[in-house]
Tab-separated table of C-alpha atoms in Angstrom:
chain	number	residue	atom	x	y	z
A	263	MET	CA	0.208	-0.121	0.024
A	264	ALA	CA	1.286	3.718	-0.736
A	265	LEU	CA	2.580	5.613	2.368
A	266	THR	CA	0.927	8.739	3.350
A	267	MET	CA	3.813	11.405	3.427
A	268	SER	CA	2.014	10.780	7.927
A	269	ASP	CA	3.278	7.650	7.660
A	270	VAL	CA	6.114	8.729	6.496
A	271	ASP	CA	7.009	11.595	8.925
A	272	ARG	CA	6.097	9.010	11.387
A	273	PHE	CA	8.820	6.777	10.019
A	274	GLU	CA	11.255	9.685	9.689
A	275	ALA	CA	10.488	10.839	13.206
A	276	SER	CA	11.401	7.098	14.372
A	277	ARG	CA	14.620	6.823	12.458
A	278	PRO	CA	17.332	8.216	14.886
A	279	ARG	CA	16.040	5.843	17.274
A	280	LEU	CA	16.263	2.932	14.923
A	281	GLU	CA	19.688	3.633	13.498
A	282	ALA	CA	20.889	3.902	17.172
A	283	ILE	CA	19.998	0.212	18.055
A	284	ALA	CA	20.190	-1.089	14.874
A	285	TYR	CA	24.250	0.253	15.128
A	286	ARG	CA	24.506	-1.318	18.846
A	287	LEU	CA	23.052	-4.743	17.798
A	288	LEU	CA	25.153	-5.103	14.615
A	289	GLY	CA	28.594	-2.928	15.824
A	290	SER	CA	28.095	-1.365	12.054
A	291	SER	CA	26.724	1.675	10.998
A	292	SER	CA	26.211	0.355	6.897
A	293	GLU	CA	25.052	-2.579	8.692
A	294	ALA	CA	22.231	-0.488	10.540
A	295	GLU	CA	21.070	1.369	7.889
A	296	ASP	CA	20.493	-1.202	5.710
A	297	ALA	CA	18.618	-3.249	8.437
A	298	VAL	CA	16.417	0.558	8.957
A	299	GLN	CA	16.273	0.894	5.365
A	300	GLU	CA	14.625	-2.845	4.959
A	301	THR	CA	12.157	-2.022	8.015
A	302	PHE	CA	10.985	0.984	6.163
A	303	LEU	CA	10.145	-1.134	3.008
A	304	ARG	CA	8.257	-3.613	5.549
A	305	TRP	CA	6.192	-0.192	7.083
A	306	GLN	CA	5.483	0.594	3.192
A	307	ALA	CA	4.249	-3.122	2.470
A	308	ALA	CA	2.242	-3.018	5.576
A	309	ASP	CA	-1.454	-1.407	6.352
A	310	ALA	CA	-0.206	1.476	8.943
A	311	GLY	CA	-3.347	2.801	9.026
A	312	ARG	CA	-4.220	-0.330	11.222
A	313	VAL	CA	-0.574	-0.152	13.166
A	314	ASP	CA	-1.842	0.759	16.422
A	315	VAL	CA	1.328	1.834	17.813
A	316	PRO	CA	4.261	2.778	15.011
A	317	GLU	CA	7.305	3.083	17.507
A	318	ALA	CA	6.666	-0.815	18.950
A	319	TRP	CA	6.205	-2.527	15.388
A	320	LEU	CA	9.231	-0.483	14.001
A	321	THR	CA	11.258	-1.678	16.756
A	322	LYS	CA	9.901	-5.088	16.466
A	323	VAL	CA	10.375	-5.431	13.039
A	324	LEU	CA	14.076	-3.999	12.744
A	325	THR	CA	15.149	-5.769	15.873
A	326	ASN	CA	14.003	-8.969	14.316
A	327	LEU	CA	15.456	-8.238	11.089
A	328	CYS	CA	18.974	-7.508	13.273
A	329	LEU	CA	18.498	-10.824	14.480
A	330	ASN	CA	18.508	-12.542	11.680
A	331	GLN	CA	21.575	-10.658	10.629
A	332	LEU	CA	23.200	-11.084	13.896
A	333	THR	CA	22.823	-14.812	13.110
A	334	SER	CA	24.458	-14.834	9.688
A	335	ALA	CA	27.013	-12.385	10.666
A	336	ARG	CA	28.681	-14.888	13.507
A	337	ALA	CA	28.925	-17.472	10.550
A	338	ARG	CA	30.759	-14.442	8.064
A	339	ARG	CA	33.308	-13.693	10.968
A	340	GLU	CA	34.205	-16.933	11.325
A	341	THR	CA	35.910	-16.745	8.068
A	342	TYR	CA	37.062	-13.045	8.712
A	343	VAL	CA	40.802	-12.357	8.241
A	344	GLY	CA	42.126	-11.600	11.674
A	345	GLN	CA	40.300	-10.123	14.827
A	346	TRP	CA	36.983	-8.622	14.117
A	347	LEU	CA	36.340	-5.282	15.450
A	348	PRO	CA	33.033	-2.909	15.790
A	349	GLU	CA	32.716	0.118	13.547
A	350	PRO	CA	33.940	3.033	16.045
A	351	LEU	CA	31.990	6.392	15.635
A	352	LEU	CA	33.257	9.578	16.342
A	353	ALA	CA	32.296	12.260	18.890
A	354	GLY	CA	28.637	13.956	17.583
A	355	ASP	CA	27.535	10.799	15.680
A	356	PRO	CA	24.258	10.945	15.599
A	357	MET	CA	24.023	6.957	15.266
A	358	LEU	CA	25.892	6.831	18.765
A	359	GLY	CA	22.091	7.546	20.218
A	360	PRO	CA	20.688	8.482	23.561
A	361	ALA	CA	23.797	10.011	26.018
A	362	ASP	CA	21.396	10.446	28.811
A	363	THR	CA	22.596	8.533	31.544
A	364	ALA	CA	25.397	6.482	32.321
A	365	GLU	CA	24.075	3.134	31.401
A	366	GLN	CA	23.091	4.860	27.820
A	367	ARG	CA	26.275	5.977	27.599
A	368	GLU	CA	28.402	2.866	28.776
A	369	SER	CA	26.163	0.691	26.605
A	370	VAL	CA	27.384	1.806	23.590
A	371	SER	CA	31.262	2.209	24.113
A	372	TYR	CA	33.733	0.571	22.392
A	373	ALA	CA	34.782	-1.674	25.867
A	374	VAL	CA	30.839	-2.795	25.648
A	375	LEU	CA	29.894	-3.744	22.003
A	376	VAL	CA	33.093	-5.861	22.220
A	377	VAL	CA	31.643	-7.711	25.047
A	378	LEU	CA	28.416	-7.834	23.053
A	379	GLU	CA	29.776	-9.864	20.192
A	380	ARG	CA	30.054	-12.670	23.162
A	381	LEU	CA	26.648	-12.710	23.764
A	382	SER	CA	23.585	-14.492	22.050
A	383	PRO	CA	21.470	-12.471	19.915
A	384	ASN	CA	18.580	-12.307	22.249
A	385	GLU	CA	20.887	-11.503	24.695
A	386	ARG	CA	22.457	-8.492	23.019
A	387	ALA	CA	18.804	-7.508	22.184
A	388	VAL	CA	17.357	-7.579	25.225
A	389	TYR	CA	20.826	-5.683	26.704
A	390	VAL	CA	20.772	-3.128	24.453
A	391	LEU	CA	16.659	-2.305	24.288
A	392	ARG	CA	16.404	-2.407	28.358
A	393	GLU	CA	19.308	-0.885	28.822
A	394	ALA	CA	20.322	1.755	26.407
A	395	PHE	CA	16.571	2.572	25.466
A	396	ASP	CA	14.790	2.555	28.887
A	397	TYR	CA	12.317	-0.392	27.061
A	398	PRO	CA	10.144	-2.738	30.294
A	399	HIS	CA	10.481	-6.180	29.692
A	400	ARG	CA	6.881	-5.870	28.618
A	401	GLU	CA	7.525	-4.428	25.497
A	402	ILE	CA	10.987	-6.735	24.887
A	403	ALA	CA	9.127	-9.530	25.370
A	404	GLU	CA	6.535	-8.287	22.729
A	405	ILE	CA	9.162	-7.314	20.455
A	406	LEU	CA	11.307	-10.699	20.834
A	407	ASP	CA	8.189	-13.481	21.491
A	408	LEU	CA	9.504	-13.862	24.972
A	409	THR	CA	7.604	-13.986	27.967
A	410	GLU	CA	8.493	-11.208	30.495
A	411	ALA	CA	10.197	-13.282	32.831
A	412	ALA	CA	12.275	-14.908	30.477
A	413	SER	CA	13.139	-11.047	29.124
A	414	GLN	CA	14.221	-10.207	32.600
A	415	GLN	CA	16.387	-13.866	33.455
A	416	ILE	CA	18.153	-12.999	29.794
A	417	PHE	CA	18.656	-9.473	30.714
A	418	HIS	CA	20.557	-9.970	34.377
A	419	ARG	CA	22.729	-13.248	32.741
A	420	ALA	CA	23.463	-10.341	29.320
A	421	LYS	CA	24.479	-7.860	32.302
A	422	LYS	CA	26.269	-9.643	34.341
A	423	HIS	CA	28.566	-11.229	31.245
A	424	VAL	CA	29.011	-7.295	30.558
A	425	ALA	CA	30.012	-6.318	34.208
A	426	ALA	CA	32.570	-9.217	34.324
A	427	GLY	CA	35.233	-6.762	32.572
A	428	LYS	CA	37.181	-4.102	34.308
A	429	PRO	CA	35.075	-1.519	36.032
A	430	ARG	CA	35.408	1.784	33.069
A	431	THR	CA	35.861	5.123	34.120
A	432	GLU	CA	33.694	7.878	31.851
A	433	VAL	CA	35.514	10.560	30.894
A	434	ASP	CA	34.677	14.084	29.658
A	435	GLU	CA	35.844	15.544	26.007
A	436	ALA	CA	39.032	17.153	28.197
A	437	ALA	CA	39.875	14.176	30.166
A	438	ALA	CA	39.825	12.191	26.948
A	439	ARG	CA	42.214	14.594	25.503
A	440	ARG	CA	44.794	14.658	28.575
A	441	ILE	CA	44.956	11.246	28.095
A	442	VAL	CA	45.555	10.700	24.970
A	443	GLU	CA	48.200	13.609	25.354
A	444	GLU	CA	49.787	11.703	27.873
A	445	PHE	CA	49.807	8.052	26.068
A	446	LEU	CA	51.494	9.963	22.916
A	447	ALA	CA	53.793	11.453	24.703
A	448	ALA	CA	55.070	8.414	26.013
A	449	ALA	CA	54.669	6.352	22.849
A	450	THR	CA	56.700	8.756	21.129
A	451	SER	CA	59.511	8.977	24.222
A	452	GLY	CA	61.257	6.720	22.664
A	453	ARG	CA	61.453	4.507	25.837
A	454	THR	CA	59.215	2.241	27.331
A	455	GLU	CA	58.911	2.361	31.003
A	456	PRO	CA	56.507	5.622	30.555
A	457	LEU	CA	53.889	3.383	28.606
A	458	VAL	CA	54.210	0.694	30.845
A	459	GLN	CA	53.207	3.071	33.543
A	460	LEU	CA	50.084	4.114	31.764
A	461	LEU	CA	48.877	0.532	31.701
A	462	THR	CA	47.206	-2.073	33.701
A	463	GLN	CA	48.904	-5.321	34.163
A	464	ASP	CA	47.323	-7.295	32.294
A	465	ALA	CA	46.323	-4.486	29.477
A	466	VAL	CA	45.734	-6.021	26.058
A	467	SER	CA	46.524	-4.193	21.813
A	468	ILE	CA	43.592	-5.741	19.434
A	469	GLY	CA	43.782	-4.580	15.803
A	470	ASP	CA	41.110	-4.881	13.062
A	471	GLY	CA	42.438	-4.815	9.106
A	472	GLY	CA	40.266	-7.237	8.224
A	473	GLY	CA	42.777	-8.562	5.525
A	474	LYS	CA	43.156	-5.212	4.120
A	475	VAL	CA	45.522	-3.046	6.090
A	476	PRO	CA	48.431	-5.393	8.052
A	477	ALA	CA	47.425	-6.111	11.564
A	478	ARG	CA	48.484	-8.800	13.893
A	479	ALA	CA	46.125	-11.789	14.056
A	480	LYS	CA	46.633	-12.562	17.967
A	481	ALA	CA	46.639	-9.652	20.423
A	482	PHE	CA	49.326	-8.301	22.122
A	483	GLU	CA	48.949	-9.111	26.311
A	484	GLY	CA	50.630	-7.559	28.748
A	485	ALA	CA	51.713	-4.160	30.023
A	486	LEU	CA	55.221	-4.596	28.696
A	487	ALA	CA	54.236	-6.366	25.072
A	488	VAL	CA	51.940	-3.298	25.064
A	489	ALA	CA	53.848	-1.026	25.476
A	490	LYS	CA	56.833	-2.186	23.080
A	491	PHE	CA	54.295	-2.461	20.643
A	492	MET	CA	53.191	1.107	21.005
A	493	ARG	CA	56.712	2.167	20.940
A	494	GLY	CA	57.742	0.534	17.739
A	495	LEU	CA	54.127	1.528	16.431
A	496	PHE	CA	54.925	5.195	16.661
A	497	LYS	CA	58.776	4.989	15.580
A	498	PRO	CA	59.311	6.528	11.872
A	499	SER	CA	60.042	4.727	9.311
A	500	GLU	CA	60.227	4.645	5.491
A	501	ALA	CA	58.285	1.401	5.477
A	502	LYS	CA	55.642	2.688	7.480
A	503	ARG	CA	55.397	6.046	5.337
A	504	ALA	CA	55.467	3.639	2.177
A	505	LEU	CA	52.473	1.406	3.468
A	506	ALA	CA	50.308	4.259	4.614
A	507	GLY	CA	50.858	5.958	1.267
A	508	GLY	CA	52.168	9.576	3.270
A	509	SER	CA	52.362	10.853	7.478
A	510	PRO	CA	49.501	10.979	8.535
A	511	ALA	CA	48.326	13.835	11.487
A	512	VAL	CA	47.620	12.566	14.851
A	513	TYR	CA	44.592	13.677	16.787
A	514	ALA	CA	42.776	13.204	19.829
A	515	THR	CA	38.850	13.102	19.867
A	516	THR	CA	36.252	10.501	21.636
A	517	ALA	CA	34.969	7.576	19.701
A	518	ASN	CA	32.001	5.399	21.094
A	519	GLY	CA	32.260	7.872	24.110
A	520	GLU	CA	35.956	7.119	25.060
A	521	PRO	CA	39.135	8.415	24.221
A	522	ALA	CA	40.590	8.027	21.140
A	523	VAL	CA	43.275	8.342	18.883
A	524	VAL	CA	42.390	9.277	15.565
A	525	ALA	CA	44.980	9.244	11.860
A	526	VAL	CA	44.387	11.232	9.202
A	527	LEU	CA	46.347	11.390	5.923
A	528	ASP	CA	44.961	13.279	3.223
A	529	GLY	CA	41.855	14.097	4.934
A	530	ARG	CA	40.627	10.938	5.307
A	531	VAL	CA	40.399	8.798	8.331
A	532	ILE	CA	43.153	5.664	8.209
A	533	GLY	CA	42.937	4.301	11.957
A	534	VAL	CA	40.638	5.139	15.094
A	535	MET	CA	42.375	4.089	18.253
A	536	CYS	CA	40.118	3.375	21.288
A	537	LEU	CA	41.309	3.520	24.687
A	538	GLU	CA	39.863	1.703	27.342
A	539	VAL	CA	40.295	3.584	31.055
A	540	THR	CA	40.114	2.187	34.585
A	541	ALA	CA	41.096	3.499	37.254
A	542	GLU	CA	44.029	1.601	37.318
A	543	GLY	CA	45.605	2.427	33.621
A	544	ILE	CA	44.369	1.935	30.402
A	545	ALA	CA	43.047	-1.511	30.150
A	546	ALA	CA	43.055	-2.041	26.141
A	547	PHE	CA	43.388	-0.462	22.819
A	548	ARG	CA	41.427	-1.234	20.177
A	549	ASN	CA	42.663	-0.422	16.880
A	550	GLN	CA	39.921	-0.163	13.326
A	551	VAL	CA	42.401	0.466	10.804
A	552	ASN	CA	40.053	-1.870	8.389
A	553	PRO	CA	38.940	1.106	5.585
A	554	ASP	CA	35.191	-0.699	5.079
A	555	LYS	CA	35.067	0.282	9.137
A	556	LEU	CA	36.594	3.503	8.472
A	557	GLU	CA	34.215	5.492	5.728
A	558	ARG	CA	31.244	7.063	8.616
A	559	ALA	CA	34.268	8.085	10.363
A	560	THR	CA	36.350	10.432	7.238
A	561	GLU	CA	32.744	11.875	6.654
A	562	ARG	CA	31.953	12.629	10.337
A	563	TRP	CA	35.686	14.242	10.454
A	564	ALA	CA	35.578	16.109	7.504
A	565	ALA	CA	32.254	18.252	9.579
A	566	MET	CA	33.420	18.025	12.753
A	567	ASP	CA	35.542	20.553	14.606
A	568	HIS	CA	38.856	18.178	15.298
A	569	GLY	CA	41.142	21.200	16.113
A	570	GLU	CA	45.042	21.015	15.253
A	571	PRO	CA	46.833	17.612	15.277
A	572	LEU	CA	48.454	16.366	18.257
A	573	LEU	CA	51.537	15.034	15.984
A	574	PRO	CA	51.446	16.161	12.409
A	575	ASN	CA	53.520	13.794	11.164
A	576	ALA	CA	53.205	10.540	12.815
A	577	PHE	CA	56.094	8.117	11.245
């Protein structure tokens, strides 16, 4: 059936929320956009005038599309080259969704998105809908065709998995910049000791190159190993410049609410390094260098005020 302008307006009013839900569920902006577009096509084919609560109908359709996508994505990731990490979203990206509460901000942090990858699709959906969007369990049960009691049990189980990681420290943009400045000063000092002092003893560094950009398949583990890697990463060399096509500028910003190092070459984002910060120090570096997962970051970078680079020529 043809949609009226009122029906289209209803959908467009829901689009930002739908995209934010889909991104949290899928960890990819392009897949989230595809899921929202497919939801629109389903809305277009439905008799919208007979839908009592459009928001609930759209959320149910979208969530189930994402659950199907997660099932197939898990199979694809078994053959993914190297480590798989979510796509980072830079500060101010509307797809980050609501950030009014600590729970909402944490639910889209890079650290939590990585943990959500280890949950079942249903656990991930219940956690996202409840924690990030404050849906009551009654509505979640209707969306996922569960009982309300089952939704509550799944949520508690999912939240326990998420909480099993290190307690994260929330930082504002000013604090994030200071953390990145301190890290870069240590990383470019040519010495390992200043870096070790910034890290937790069990710090890790993980990279996602998707088979398109060199990235170590196995994570670096332990403060000393991570510090040596970071010292080498920021050591200038002709080989690195040749691989990157030049010497990128390095900036401080936030991605998914966490301190982030962004490498930019000729206006294109070629790397986003998210720092997971705890009270004990930096617990993890998650480095996204797969160009397929940096297209939206490049678009966002061109539109945002990013200030001057901390390192005009990183290597």
